[in-house]
CSV table of C-alpha atoms in Angstrom, one decimal:
chain,number,residue,atom,x,y,z
D,1,MET,CA,-32.6,-9.8,46.8
D,2,LYS,CA,-29.7,-10.5,48.9
D,3,TRP,CA,-26.7,-12.2,47.5
D,4,GLU,CA,-23.7,-12.7,49.6
D,5,SER,CA,-21.6,-11.4,46.6
D,6,LYS,CA,-22.7,-10.1,43.2
D,7,HIS,CA,-19.3,-10.4,41.8
D,8,ILE,CA,-16.7,-13.2,42.0
D,9,ASP,CA,-13.0,-12.9,40.7
D,10,LEU,CA,-11.9,-16.3,39.6
D,11,GLY,CA,-8.3,-15.3,39.1
D,12,VAL,CA,-6.4,-17.4,36.5
D,13,VAL,CA,-8.4,-19.9,34.5
D,14,LYS,CA,-6.9,-22.2,31.7
D,15,THR,CA,-8.7,-22.4,28.3
D,16,ASN,CA,-10.7,-25.5,27.9
D,17,LYS,CA,-11.1,-26.1,31.7
D,18,LYS,CA,-14.7,-25.8,33.1
D,19,VAL,CA,-15.0,-23.9,36.3
D,20,THR,CA,-17.9,-24.0,38.7
D,21,ILE,CA,-18.9,-20.8,40.3
D,22,ASN,CA,-21.5,-20.5,43.1
D,23,PHE,CA,-23.4,-17.4,44.1
D,24,TYR,CA,-25.2,-17.8,47.6
D,25,THR,CA,-28.2,-16.1,49.1
D,26,ASN,CA,-29.8,-16.2,52.5
D,27,GLU,CA,-33.4,-16.3,51.4
D,28,TYR,CA,-35.6,-18.4,49.2
D,29,LEU,CA,-36.0,-16.7,45.8
D,30,ASP,CA,-38.8,-16.9,43.1
D,31,ILE,CA,-36.6,-17.0,40.0
D,32,VAL,CA,-38.5,-16.9,36.8
D,33,ASN,CA,-35.8,-16.3,34.3
D,34,MET,CA,-32.0,-16.1,33.9
D,35,THR,CA,-30.0,-14.8,30.9
D,36,VAL,CA,-26.3,-14.9,30.3
D,37,SER,CA,-23.8,-12.7,28.5
D,38,CYS,CA,-22.3,-15.6,26.7
D,39,GLY,CA,-23.1,-19.1,25.6
D,40,CYS,CA,-20.0,-20.4,27.6
D,41,THR,CA,-22.0,-19.7,30.9
D,42,LYS,CA,-24.8,-22.1,32.0
D,43,PRO,CA,-26.5,-21.2,35.3
D,44,LYS,CA,-28.8,-23.4,37.4
D,45,TYR,CA,-30.6,-22.3,40.6
D,46,ILE,CA,-30.7,-24.9,43.4
D,47,SER,CA,-33.5,-23.5,45.6
D,48,GLU,CA,-32.9,-26.1,48.5
D,49,GLU,CA,-29.4,-24.9,48.9
D,50,ARG,CA,-30.2,-21.2,48.1
D,51,ARG,CA,-27.3,-21.4,45.5
D,52,LEU,CA,-26.9,-20.2,42.0
D,53,GLU,CA,-24.5,-22.6,40.3
D,54,VAL,CA,-22.8,-21.5,37.2
D,55,ILE,CA,-20.6,-23.6,34.9
D,56,TYR,CA,-18.1,-21.6,32.9
D,57,ASN,CA,-16.3,-23.2,30.0
D,58,PRO,CA,-13.9,-20.7,28.5
D,59,GLY,CA,-13.3,-23.0,25.6
D,60,SER,CA,-10.4,-22.0,23.2
D,61,VAL,CA,-8.8,-18.7,22.8
D,62,PRO,CA,-11.1,-16.5,20.4
D,63,ILE,CA,-9.5,-16.0,17.0
D,64,HIS,CA,-8.8,-12.3,17.4
D,65,LEU,CA,-6.9,-13.1,20.6
D,66,ARG,CA,-4.8,-15.9,19.4
D,67,HIS,CA,-1.7,-13.7,19.2
D,68,THR,CA,-1.5,-13.6,23.0
D,69,GLU,CA,-1.3,-16.2,25.7
D,70,LYS,CA,-3.8,-14.5,27.9
D,71,PHE,CA,-6.8,-12.2,28.1
D,72,SER,CA,-9.3,-10.9,30.8
D,73,THR,CA,-12.9,-11.7,30.6
D,74,ASN,CA,-16.1,-10.5,32.4
D,75,LYS,CA,-19.3,-12.4,32.2
D,76,SER,CA,-22.8,-11.7,33.6
D,77,ILE,CA,-25.9,-13.6,34.6
D,78,THR,CA,-29.2,-11.6,34.8
D,79,VAL,CA,-31.6,-13.0,37.3
D,80,TRP,CA,-35.3,-12.1,37.0
D,81,TYR,CA,-37.7,-12.6,39.9
D,82,GLY,CA,-41.4,-13.2,40.1
D,83,ASN,CA,-42.0,-9.7,41.4
D,84,GLY,CA,-40.7,-8.1,38.3
D,85,THR,CA,-37.2,-7.0,39.8
D,86,LYS,CA,-33.9,-8.4,38.6
D,87,ASP,CA,-30.2,-8.7,39.8
D,88,VAL,CA,-27.1,-8.8,37.7
D,89,LEU,CA,-24.4,-11.2,39.0
D,90,SER,CA,-20.9,-11.2,37.4
D,91,PHE,CA,-17.5,-12.9,37.4
D,92,SER,CA,-14.3,-12.2,35.8
D,93,ALA,CA,-11.1,-14.1,35.1
D,94,LEU,CA,-7.8,-13.9,33.5
D,95,ILE,CA,-7.7,-16.7,30.8
D,96,VAL,CA,-4.5,-18.3,29.9
D,97,SER,CA,-3.8,-20.7,27.1
D,98,LYS,CA,-0.7,-22.4,28.7
């Protein structure tokens, strides 16, 4: 399957601020399932636009990272197709609390 980009760097994202990420393809896809690496990530395929829209909500700083004002994160979306193949799309960000 052909995605324009399989990884997107969001740069700096503040905690508790939702971000919309778009992955584009130049073909119509038969997507049968999508799994995410974190519950903070919600994917939705919009076939008419050949676009995978991902809403990312970093929420608050995890307890084990509260001693710091920033941390890096990487999230992934596994896309399964009707022909049994898959792609892994991902994004990264530097999460800041201030």
